[in-house]
Coordinates of C-alpha atoms in Angstrom, one line a residue:
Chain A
X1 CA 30.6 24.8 3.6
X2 CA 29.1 23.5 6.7
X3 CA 28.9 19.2 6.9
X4 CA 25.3 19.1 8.4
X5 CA 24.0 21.9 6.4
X6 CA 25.7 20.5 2.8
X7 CA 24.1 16.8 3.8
X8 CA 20.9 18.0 5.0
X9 CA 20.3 20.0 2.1
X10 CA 22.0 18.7 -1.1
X11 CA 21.3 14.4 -0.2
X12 CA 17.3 15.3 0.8
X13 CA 16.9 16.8 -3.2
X14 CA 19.2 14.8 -4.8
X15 CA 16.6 11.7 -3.0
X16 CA 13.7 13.6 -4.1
X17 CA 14.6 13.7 -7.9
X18 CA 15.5 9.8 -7.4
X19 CA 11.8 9.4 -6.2
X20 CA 10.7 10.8 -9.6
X21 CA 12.6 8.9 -11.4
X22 CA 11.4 5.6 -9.5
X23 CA 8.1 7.0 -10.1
X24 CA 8.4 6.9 -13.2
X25 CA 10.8 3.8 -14.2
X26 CA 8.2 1.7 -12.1
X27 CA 4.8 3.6 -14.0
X28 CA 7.1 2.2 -17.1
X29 CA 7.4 -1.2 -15.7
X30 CA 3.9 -1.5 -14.4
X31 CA 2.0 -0.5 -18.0
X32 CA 4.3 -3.3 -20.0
X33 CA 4.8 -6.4 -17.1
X34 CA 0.8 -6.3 -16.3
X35 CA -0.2 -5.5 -20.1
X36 CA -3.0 -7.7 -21.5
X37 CA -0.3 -9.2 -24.2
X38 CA 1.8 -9.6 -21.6
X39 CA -0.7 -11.9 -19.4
X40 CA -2.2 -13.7 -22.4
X41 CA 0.8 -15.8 -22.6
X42 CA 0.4 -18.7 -20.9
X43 CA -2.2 -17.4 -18.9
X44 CA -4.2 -19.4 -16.1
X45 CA -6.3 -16.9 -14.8
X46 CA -7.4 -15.6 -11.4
X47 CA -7.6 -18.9 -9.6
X48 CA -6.8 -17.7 -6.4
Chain B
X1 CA 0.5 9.3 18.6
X2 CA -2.0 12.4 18.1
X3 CA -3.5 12.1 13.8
X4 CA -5.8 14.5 12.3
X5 CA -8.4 13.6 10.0
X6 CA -6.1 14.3 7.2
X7 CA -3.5 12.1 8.5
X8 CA -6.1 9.4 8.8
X9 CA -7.3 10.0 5.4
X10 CA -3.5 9.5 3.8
X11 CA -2.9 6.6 5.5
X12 CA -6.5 4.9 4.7
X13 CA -5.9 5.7 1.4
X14 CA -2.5 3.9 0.6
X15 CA -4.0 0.6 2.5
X16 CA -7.1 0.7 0.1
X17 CA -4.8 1.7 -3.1
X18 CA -2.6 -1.3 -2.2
X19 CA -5.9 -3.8 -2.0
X20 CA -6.9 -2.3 -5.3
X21 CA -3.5 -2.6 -7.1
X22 CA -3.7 -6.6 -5.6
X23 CA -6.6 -7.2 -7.3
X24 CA -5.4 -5.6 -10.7
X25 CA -2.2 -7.5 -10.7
X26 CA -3.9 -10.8 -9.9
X27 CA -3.3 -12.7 -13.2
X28 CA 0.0 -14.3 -13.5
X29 CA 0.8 -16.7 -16.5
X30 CA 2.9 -19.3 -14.4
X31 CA 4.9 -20.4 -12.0
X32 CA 8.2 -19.1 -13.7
X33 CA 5.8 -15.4 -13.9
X34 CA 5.0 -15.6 -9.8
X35 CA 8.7 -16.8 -9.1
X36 CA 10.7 -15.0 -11.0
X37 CA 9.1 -12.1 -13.0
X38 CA 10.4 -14.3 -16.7
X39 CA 13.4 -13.5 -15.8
X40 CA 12.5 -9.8 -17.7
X41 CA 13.1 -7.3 -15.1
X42 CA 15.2 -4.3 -15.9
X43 CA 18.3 -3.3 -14.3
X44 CA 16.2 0.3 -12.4
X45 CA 13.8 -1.7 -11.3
X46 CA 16.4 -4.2 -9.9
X47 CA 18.2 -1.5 -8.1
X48 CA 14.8 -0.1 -6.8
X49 CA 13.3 -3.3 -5.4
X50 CA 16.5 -3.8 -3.8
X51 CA 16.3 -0.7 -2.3
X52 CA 13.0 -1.1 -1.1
X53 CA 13.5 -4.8 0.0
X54 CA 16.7 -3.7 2.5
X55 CA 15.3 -0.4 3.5
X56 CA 13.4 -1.9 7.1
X57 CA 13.1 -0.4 9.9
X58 CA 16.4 -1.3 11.1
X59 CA 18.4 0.9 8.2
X60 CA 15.7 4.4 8.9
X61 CA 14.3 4.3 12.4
X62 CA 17.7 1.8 13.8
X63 CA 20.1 4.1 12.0
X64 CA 18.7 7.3 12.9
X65 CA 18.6 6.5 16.5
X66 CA 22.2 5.2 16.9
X67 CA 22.8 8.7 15.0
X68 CA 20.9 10.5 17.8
X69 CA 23.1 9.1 20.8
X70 CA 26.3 8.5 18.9
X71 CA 26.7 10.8 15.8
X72 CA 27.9 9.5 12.4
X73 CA 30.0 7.0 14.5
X74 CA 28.3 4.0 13.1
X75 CA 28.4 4.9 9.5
X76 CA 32.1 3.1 10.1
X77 CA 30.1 -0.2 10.3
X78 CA 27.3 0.9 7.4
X79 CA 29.2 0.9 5.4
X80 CA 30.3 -1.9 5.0
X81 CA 27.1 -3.1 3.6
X82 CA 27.1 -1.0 1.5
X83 CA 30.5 -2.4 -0.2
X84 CA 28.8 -6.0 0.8
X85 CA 26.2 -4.8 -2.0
X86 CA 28.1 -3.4 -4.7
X87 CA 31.2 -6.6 -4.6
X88 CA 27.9 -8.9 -4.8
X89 CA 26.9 -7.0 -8.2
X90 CA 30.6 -6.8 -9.4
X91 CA 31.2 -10.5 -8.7
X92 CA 28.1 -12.6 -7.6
X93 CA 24.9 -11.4 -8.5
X94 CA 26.1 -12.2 -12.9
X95 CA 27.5 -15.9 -11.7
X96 CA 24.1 -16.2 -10.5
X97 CA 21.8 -14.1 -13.7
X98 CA 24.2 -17.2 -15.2
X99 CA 22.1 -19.8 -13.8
X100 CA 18.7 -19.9 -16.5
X101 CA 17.1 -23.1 -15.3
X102 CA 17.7 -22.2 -11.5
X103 CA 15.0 -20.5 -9.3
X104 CA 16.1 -20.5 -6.1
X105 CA 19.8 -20.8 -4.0
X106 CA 18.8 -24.3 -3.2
X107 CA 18.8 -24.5 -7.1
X108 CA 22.5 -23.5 -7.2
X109 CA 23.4 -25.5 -4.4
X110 CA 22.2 -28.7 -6.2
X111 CA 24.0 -27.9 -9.2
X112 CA 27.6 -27.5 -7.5
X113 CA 27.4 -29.9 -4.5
X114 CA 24.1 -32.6 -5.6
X115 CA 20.6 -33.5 -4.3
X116 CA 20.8 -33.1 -0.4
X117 CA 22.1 -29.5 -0.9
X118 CA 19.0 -28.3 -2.2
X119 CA 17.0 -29.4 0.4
X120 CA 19.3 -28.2 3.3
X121 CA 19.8 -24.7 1.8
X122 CA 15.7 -24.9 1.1
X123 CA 15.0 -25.2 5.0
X124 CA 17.5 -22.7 6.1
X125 CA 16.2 -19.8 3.1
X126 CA 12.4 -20.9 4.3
X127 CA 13.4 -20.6 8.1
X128 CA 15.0 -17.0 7.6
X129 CA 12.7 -15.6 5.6
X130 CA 9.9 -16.1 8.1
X131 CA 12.1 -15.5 10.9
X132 CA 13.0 -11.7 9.3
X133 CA 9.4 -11.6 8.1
X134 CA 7.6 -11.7 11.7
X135 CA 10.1 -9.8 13.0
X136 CA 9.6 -7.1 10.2
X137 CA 5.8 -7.6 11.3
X138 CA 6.1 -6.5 14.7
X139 CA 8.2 -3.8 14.0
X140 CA 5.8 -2.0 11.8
X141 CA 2.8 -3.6 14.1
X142 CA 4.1 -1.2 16.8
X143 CA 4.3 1.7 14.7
X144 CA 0.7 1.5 13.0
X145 CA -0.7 0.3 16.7
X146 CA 0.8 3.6 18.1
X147 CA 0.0 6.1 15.3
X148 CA -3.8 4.3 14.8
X149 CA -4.4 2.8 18.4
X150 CA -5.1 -0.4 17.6
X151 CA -4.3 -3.7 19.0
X152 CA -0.8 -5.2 18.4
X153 CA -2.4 -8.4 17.1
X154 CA -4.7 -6.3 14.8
X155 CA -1.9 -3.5 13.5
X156 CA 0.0 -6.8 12.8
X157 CA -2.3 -8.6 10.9
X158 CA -2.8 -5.7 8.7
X159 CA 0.6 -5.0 8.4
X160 CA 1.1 -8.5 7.2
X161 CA -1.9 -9.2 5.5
X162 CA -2.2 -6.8 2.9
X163 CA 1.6 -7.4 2.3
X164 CA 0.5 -10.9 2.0
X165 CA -2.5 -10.5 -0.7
X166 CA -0.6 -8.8 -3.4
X167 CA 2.7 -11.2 -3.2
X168 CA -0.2 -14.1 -3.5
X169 CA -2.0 -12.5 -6.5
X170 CA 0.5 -11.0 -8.5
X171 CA 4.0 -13.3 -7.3
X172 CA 7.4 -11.3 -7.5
X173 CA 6.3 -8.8 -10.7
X174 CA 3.9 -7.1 -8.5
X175 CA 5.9 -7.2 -4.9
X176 CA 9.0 -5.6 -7.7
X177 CA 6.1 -3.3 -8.9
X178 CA 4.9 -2.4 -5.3
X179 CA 8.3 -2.0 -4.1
X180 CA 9.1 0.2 -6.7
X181 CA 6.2 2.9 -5.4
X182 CA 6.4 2.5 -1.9
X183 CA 11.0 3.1 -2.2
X184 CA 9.4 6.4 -4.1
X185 CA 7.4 7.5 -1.1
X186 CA 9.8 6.3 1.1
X187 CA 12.4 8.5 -0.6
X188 CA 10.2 11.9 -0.7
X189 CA 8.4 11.1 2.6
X190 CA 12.1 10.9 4.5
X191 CA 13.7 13.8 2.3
X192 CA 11.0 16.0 3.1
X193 CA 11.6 15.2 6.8
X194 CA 15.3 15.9 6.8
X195 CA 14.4 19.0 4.6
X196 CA 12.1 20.6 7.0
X197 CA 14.4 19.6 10.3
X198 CA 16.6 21.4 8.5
X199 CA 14.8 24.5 8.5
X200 CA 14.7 24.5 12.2
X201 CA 18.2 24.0 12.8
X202 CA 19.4 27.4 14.5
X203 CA 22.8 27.5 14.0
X204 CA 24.6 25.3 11.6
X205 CA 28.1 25.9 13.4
X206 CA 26.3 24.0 16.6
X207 CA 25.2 21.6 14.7
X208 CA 28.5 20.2 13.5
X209 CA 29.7 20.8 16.8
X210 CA 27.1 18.2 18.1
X211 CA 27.7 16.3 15.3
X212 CA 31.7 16.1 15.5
X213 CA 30.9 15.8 20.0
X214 CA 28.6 12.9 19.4
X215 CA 30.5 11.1 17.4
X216 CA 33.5 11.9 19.3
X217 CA 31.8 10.3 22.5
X218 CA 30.4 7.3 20.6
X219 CA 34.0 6.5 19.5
X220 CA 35.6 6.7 23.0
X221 CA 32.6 4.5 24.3
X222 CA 32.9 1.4 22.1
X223 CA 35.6 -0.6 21.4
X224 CA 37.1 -1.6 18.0
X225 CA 36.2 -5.3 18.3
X226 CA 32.5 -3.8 18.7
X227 CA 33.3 -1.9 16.2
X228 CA 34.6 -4.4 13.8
X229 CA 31.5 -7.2 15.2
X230 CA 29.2 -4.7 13.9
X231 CA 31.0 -4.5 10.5
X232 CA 31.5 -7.5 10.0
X233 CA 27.6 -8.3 10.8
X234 CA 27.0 -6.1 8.2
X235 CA 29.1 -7.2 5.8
X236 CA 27.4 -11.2 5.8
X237 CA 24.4 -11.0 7.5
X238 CA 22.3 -10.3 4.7
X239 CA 24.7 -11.5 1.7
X240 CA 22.8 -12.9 -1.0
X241 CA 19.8 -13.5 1.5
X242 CA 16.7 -15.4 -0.7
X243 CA 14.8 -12.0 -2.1
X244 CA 18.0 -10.3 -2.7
X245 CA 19.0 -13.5 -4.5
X246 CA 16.0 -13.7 -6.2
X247 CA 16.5 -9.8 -7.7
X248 CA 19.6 -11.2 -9.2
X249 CA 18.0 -14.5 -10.9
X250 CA 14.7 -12.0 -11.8
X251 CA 16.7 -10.0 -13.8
X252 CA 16.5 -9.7 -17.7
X253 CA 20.8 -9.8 -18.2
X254 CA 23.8 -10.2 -15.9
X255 CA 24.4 -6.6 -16.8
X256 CA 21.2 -5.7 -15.3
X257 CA 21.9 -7.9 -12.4
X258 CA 25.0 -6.3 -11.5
X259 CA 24.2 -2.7 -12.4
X260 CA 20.8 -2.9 -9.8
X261 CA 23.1 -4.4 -6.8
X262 CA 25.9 -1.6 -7.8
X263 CA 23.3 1.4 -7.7
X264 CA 22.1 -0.1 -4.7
X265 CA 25.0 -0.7 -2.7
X266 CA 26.1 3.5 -3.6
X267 CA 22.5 4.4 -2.8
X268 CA 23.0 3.4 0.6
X269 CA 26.0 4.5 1.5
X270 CA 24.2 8.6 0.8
X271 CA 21.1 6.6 2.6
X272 CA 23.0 6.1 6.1
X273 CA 24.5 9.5 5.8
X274 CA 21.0 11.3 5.1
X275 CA 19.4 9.6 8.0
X276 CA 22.6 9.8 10.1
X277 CA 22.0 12.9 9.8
X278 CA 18.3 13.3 10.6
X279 CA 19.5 11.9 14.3
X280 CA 21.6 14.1 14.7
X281 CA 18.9 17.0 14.0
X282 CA 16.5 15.3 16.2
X283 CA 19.1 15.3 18.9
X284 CA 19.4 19.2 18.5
X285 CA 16.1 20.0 18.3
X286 CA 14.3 17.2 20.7
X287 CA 17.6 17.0 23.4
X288 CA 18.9 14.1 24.6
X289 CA 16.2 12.5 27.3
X290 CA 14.3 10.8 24.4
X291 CA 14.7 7.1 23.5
X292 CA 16.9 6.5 20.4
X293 CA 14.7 4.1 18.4
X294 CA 11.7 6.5 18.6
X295 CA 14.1 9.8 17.6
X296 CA 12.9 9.8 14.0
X297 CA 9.1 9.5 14.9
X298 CA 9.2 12.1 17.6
X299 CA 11.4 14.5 15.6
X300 CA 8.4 14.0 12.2
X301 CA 5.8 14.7 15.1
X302 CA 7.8 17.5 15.8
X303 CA 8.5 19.0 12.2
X304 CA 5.9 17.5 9.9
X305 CA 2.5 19.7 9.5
X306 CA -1.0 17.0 8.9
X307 CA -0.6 15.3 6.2
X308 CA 2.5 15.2 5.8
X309 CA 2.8 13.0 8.8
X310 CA 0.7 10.9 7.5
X311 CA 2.6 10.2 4.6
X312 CA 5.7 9.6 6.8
X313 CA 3.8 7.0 8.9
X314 CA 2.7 5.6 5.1
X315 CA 6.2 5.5 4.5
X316 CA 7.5 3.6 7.5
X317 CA 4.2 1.1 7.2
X318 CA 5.8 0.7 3.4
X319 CA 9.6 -0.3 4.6
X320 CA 7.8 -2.7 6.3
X321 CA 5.6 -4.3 3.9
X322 CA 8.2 -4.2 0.9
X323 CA 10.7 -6.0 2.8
X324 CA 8.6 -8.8 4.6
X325 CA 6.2 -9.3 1.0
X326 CA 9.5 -9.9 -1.0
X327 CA 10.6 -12.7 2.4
X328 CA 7.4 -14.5 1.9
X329 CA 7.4 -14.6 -2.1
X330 CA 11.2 -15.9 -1.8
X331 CA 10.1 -18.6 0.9
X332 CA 7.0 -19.6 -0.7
X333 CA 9.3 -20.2 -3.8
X334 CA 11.7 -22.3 -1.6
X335 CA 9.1 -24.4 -0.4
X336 CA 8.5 -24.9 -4.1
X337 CA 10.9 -25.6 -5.5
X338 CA 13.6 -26.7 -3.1
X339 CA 11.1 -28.9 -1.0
X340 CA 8.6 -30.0 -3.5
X341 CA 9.0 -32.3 -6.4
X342 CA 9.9 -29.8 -9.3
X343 CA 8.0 -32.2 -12.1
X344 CA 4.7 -31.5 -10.4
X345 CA 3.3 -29.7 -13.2
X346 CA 3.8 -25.7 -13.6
X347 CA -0.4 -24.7 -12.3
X348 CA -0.3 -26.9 -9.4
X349 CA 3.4 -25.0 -8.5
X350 CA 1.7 -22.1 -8.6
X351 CA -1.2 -23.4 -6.2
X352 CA 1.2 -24.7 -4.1
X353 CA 3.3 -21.1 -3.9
X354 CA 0.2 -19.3 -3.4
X355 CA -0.8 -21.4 -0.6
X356 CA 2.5 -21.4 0.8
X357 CA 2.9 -17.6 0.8
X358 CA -0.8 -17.2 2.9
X359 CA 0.6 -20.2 5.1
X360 CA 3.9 -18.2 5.4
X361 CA 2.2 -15.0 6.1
X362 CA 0.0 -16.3 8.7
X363 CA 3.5 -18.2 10.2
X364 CA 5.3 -14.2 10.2
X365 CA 2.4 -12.7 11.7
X366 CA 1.9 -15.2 14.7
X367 CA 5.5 -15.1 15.4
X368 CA 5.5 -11.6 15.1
X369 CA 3.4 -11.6 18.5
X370 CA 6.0 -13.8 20.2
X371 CA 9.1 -11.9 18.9
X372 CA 11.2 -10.8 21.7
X373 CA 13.0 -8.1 20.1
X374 CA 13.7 -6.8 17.1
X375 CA 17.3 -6.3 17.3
X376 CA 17.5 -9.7 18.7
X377 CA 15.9 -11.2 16.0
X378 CA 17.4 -9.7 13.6
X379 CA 20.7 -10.6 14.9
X380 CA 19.7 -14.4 15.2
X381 CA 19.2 -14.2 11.7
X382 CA 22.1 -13.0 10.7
X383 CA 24.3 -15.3 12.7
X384 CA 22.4 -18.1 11.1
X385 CA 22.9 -17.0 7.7
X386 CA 26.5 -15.8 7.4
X387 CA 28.0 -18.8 8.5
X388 CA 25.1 -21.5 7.1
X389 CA 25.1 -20.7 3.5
X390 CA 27.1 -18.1 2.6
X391 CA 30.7 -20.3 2.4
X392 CA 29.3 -22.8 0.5
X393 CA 27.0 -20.6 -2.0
X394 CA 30.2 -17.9 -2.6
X395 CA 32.7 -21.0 -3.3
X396 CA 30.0 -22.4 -5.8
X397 CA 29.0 -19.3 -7.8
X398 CA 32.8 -18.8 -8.2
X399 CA 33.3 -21.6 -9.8
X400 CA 35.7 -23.1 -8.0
X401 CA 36.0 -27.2 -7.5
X402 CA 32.9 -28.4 -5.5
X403 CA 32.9 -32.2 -3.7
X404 CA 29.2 -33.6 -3.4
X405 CA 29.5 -33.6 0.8
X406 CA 31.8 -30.4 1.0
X407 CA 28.4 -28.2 0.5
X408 CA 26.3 -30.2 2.7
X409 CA 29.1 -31.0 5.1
X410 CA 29.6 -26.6 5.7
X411 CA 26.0 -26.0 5.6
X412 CA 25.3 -28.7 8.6
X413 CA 28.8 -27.7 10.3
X414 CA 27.5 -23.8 10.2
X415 CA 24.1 -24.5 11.4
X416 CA 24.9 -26.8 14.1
X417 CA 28.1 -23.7 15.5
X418 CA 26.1 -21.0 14.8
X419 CA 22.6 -22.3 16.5
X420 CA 24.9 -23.6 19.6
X421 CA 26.3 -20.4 19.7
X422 CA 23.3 -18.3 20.4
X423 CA 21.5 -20.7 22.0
X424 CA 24.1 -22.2 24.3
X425 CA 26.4 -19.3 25.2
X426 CA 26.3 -15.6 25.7
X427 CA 28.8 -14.6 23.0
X428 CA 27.9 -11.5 20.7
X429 CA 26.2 -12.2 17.2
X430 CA 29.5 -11.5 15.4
X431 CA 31.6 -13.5 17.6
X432 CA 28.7 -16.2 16.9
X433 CA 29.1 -15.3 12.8
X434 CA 32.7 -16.2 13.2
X435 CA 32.5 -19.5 14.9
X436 CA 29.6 -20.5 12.6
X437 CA 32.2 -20.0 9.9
X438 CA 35.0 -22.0 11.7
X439 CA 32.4 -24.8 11.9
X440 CA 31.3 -24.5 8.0
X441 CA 34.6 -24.9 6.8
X442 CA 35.4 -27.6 9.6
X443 CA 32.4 -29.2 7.8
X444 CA 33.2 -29.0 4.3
X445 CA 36.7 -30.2 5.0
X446 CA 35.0 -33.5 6.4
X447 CA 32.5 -33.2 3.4
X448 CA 35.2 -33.0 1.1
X449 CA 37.3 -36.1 2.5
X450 CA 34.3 -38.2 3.0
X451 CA 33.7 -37.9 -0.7
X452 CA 34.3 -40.7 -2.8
X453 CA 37.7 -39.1 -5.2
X454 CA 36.7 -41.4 -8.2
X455 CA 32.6 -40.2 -8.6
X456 CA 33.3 -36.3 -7.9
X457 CA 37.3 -35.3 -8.6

């Protein structure tokens, strides 16, 4: 098969279906690092 | 740049989501929660806040113009960063998960060499974080000023300010977070580009034959010690720099530590190849009169219906603002912790990070202004870096036998080669890198004697 044409089709999905999956892994990441039990410890507040 | 309303819509849009997701993240419980996350974060988010944090606009817009006027020639040099990135998770980036009381590589310095390393590496991680950080600024000020027609000074200023009010509210969990969702847009924005360049190509055949001729002419144009400059630019430069090291102390196990820097490093070897790629398309399809560093923005203009070129332009505001928020976090932290007295008590550390982080901001973004270029800045960087820290950091997380002066003895022998080099002679940056290192070890050597045997052996 053709260089250009295997990279410039197979890489640009194979990065796409990464982006989902960063999508999601960070959604993940996001709902229990910025949870409310999460902040309560220790907290100090918005004292910016 | 012509927008539509769409475009303009896109683009409004991720600025005001970005302002709103500062003010939700803007509780932090700590300095160890603005510094280092508590040391929690997992090893995919590792590997994507990595990602985000080196993709700038040297490694899309950079590499895709040195694709457009010399092929896949320079993918020779690439990747060696790439390797750079995945021996750092194999061997350095556990040694330092390792250090649990440690929050920054001035923190690691102290522990193998003694006080005055701290400090040293402090002013040096502070220095080239806000050196990288302005120059990150202007290179996304030049963008957003073209595509909105603004001011440089004002496309700056948002550039770096919004960056700046989410690494202030929410410290390193929400510039990880951040990073996380613009690396995901910055994935499908870029794919979809390369995707739809694709669909224009008209004969596959002449595009490898460009490919292959470019390439070809590239090679018989540069010599190998450019060749091997470039690599081995790429392989130090950005070694272990503060938010990369900071990734590796963030992380919630050395497992995690090392399996984020290993994804990372084989992400971006497919990375350079993709965008390689999508220069060499731009060269087919836009011919060979345009200027390199704008080949990937004129070939989106070209390819990308509204909308969608907004969200490209999002995209290339986002490698931008990942990168230069995780700089300021890591040199607000430095100032910290490196600078500061570390028994001030943890609420007024985080004041004092806060502060430093709009200070540092403000810093970036007037420098940004005065920046000569971008590829020179960067460079200077990365000659100060290599031979500065790097010998001594690598020889302590390794574990081998450390003499109080040897550290600060190759940090001051790196600084003072390296900053004669660029300032005083007209050698290249890698010939600069190697002579800084000369001048580290020079310096440790004398470090090393000049130590007392009987206190340190």
């Amino acid at each position: 098969m053709n260089f250009m044409k295997l990279i410039t089709c197979v890489l640009p999905v194979l990065c796409l279906l990464l982006s989902a999956f960063v999508v999601g892994v960070t959604t993940i990441y996001v709902r229990t690092a910025f949870s409310p039990s999460e902040n309560s410890k220790k907290e100090l507040g918005p004292n910016v | 740049m012509n927008l539509t309303y769409l475009d303009l819509a896109v683009i409004i849009t991720y600025f005001a989501v970005l302002a709103i997701f500062a003010l939700f993240v803007r509780r932090t419980s700590g300095f160890d929660d603005f510094s280092l996350a508590h040391r929690s974060v997992p090893a995919a988010m590792v590997f994507a806040s990595l990602c985000g944090a080196y993709l700038g606009p040297g490694y899309s817009l950079g590499v895709a113009g040195k694709a457009y006027a010399s092929g896949f020639l320079m993918n020779l040099a690439w990747i060696f960063f790439s390797l750079q990135t995945v021996l750092v998770g194999i061997w350095l980036a556990p040694r330092l998960r390792r250090y649990s009381g440690v929050y920054t590589l001035g923190g690691v310095m102290q522990a193998a060499y003694g006080g005055m390393a701290q400090p040293l590496t402090g002013i040096v991680s502070i220095g080239l974080c806000i050196g990288f950080a302005s120059v990150l600024g202007r290179a996304g000020g030049v963008v957003l000023a073209g595509a909105l027609h603004l001011r440089l000074g004002t496309a700056i200023a948002a550039i770096t300010g919004i960056g700046v009010l989410y690494a202030l509210t929410g410290g390193l969990k929400s510039v990880i977070a951040t990073e996380g969702f613009q690396f995901a847009i910055v994935l499908s924005s870029f794919s979809i580009l390369v995707l739809r360049a694709a669909h224009r190509i008209p004969s596959w055949t002449e595009a490898n034959a460009t490919a292959s001729q470019l390439t070809l002419n590239g090679w018989n144009a540069t010599t190998c010690p450019q060749l091997g400059g470039m690599a081995l630019l790429f392989l130090l430069g950005e070694t272990l720099i503060p938010p990369y090291a900071n990734r590796a102390l963030a992380s919630k196990s050395e497992k995690s530590s090392s399996q984020g820097f290993i994804f990372a490093g084989i992400f971006s070897l497919f990375w350079f190849i993709m965008i390689s790629a999508a220069g060499v398309m731009a060269r087919i399809l836009l011919g060979p009169h345009i200027d390199p560093d704008s080949a990937l923005i004129q070939l989106a203009r070209t390819v990308l219906p509204s909308g969608l070129l907004g969200l490209f332009l999002v995209a290339l505001a986002a490698i931008v603002m990942s990168t230069q928020e995780s700089l300021l976090n890591a040199a607000s932290v430095c100032l910290t912790r490196d600078l500061l007295p570390t028994s001030m008590p943890d609420r007024l550390q985080l004041r004092f990070a806060r502060g430093a982080t709009l200070a540092f901001g403000a810093v970036a973004a007037w420098l940004a202004l005065r920046s000569p270029s971008i590829i020179d800045g960067l460079l200077i960087c990365y000659s100060i870096w290599a031979p500065t820290i790097l010998p001594a950091l690598i020889w302590a997380l390794l574990g081998l036998p450390a003499r109080r002066w040897a550290g600060v003895g190759s940090i001051v022998g790196g600084a003072i080669v390296s900053t004669a080099g660029f300032t005083l002679t007209s050698h290249s940056a890698s010939i600069n890198v190697l002579y800084g290192i000369l001048g580290s070890f020079m310096g440790a050597v004398i470090g090393y004697l000049a130590t007392p045997r009987r206190r340190y052996s």
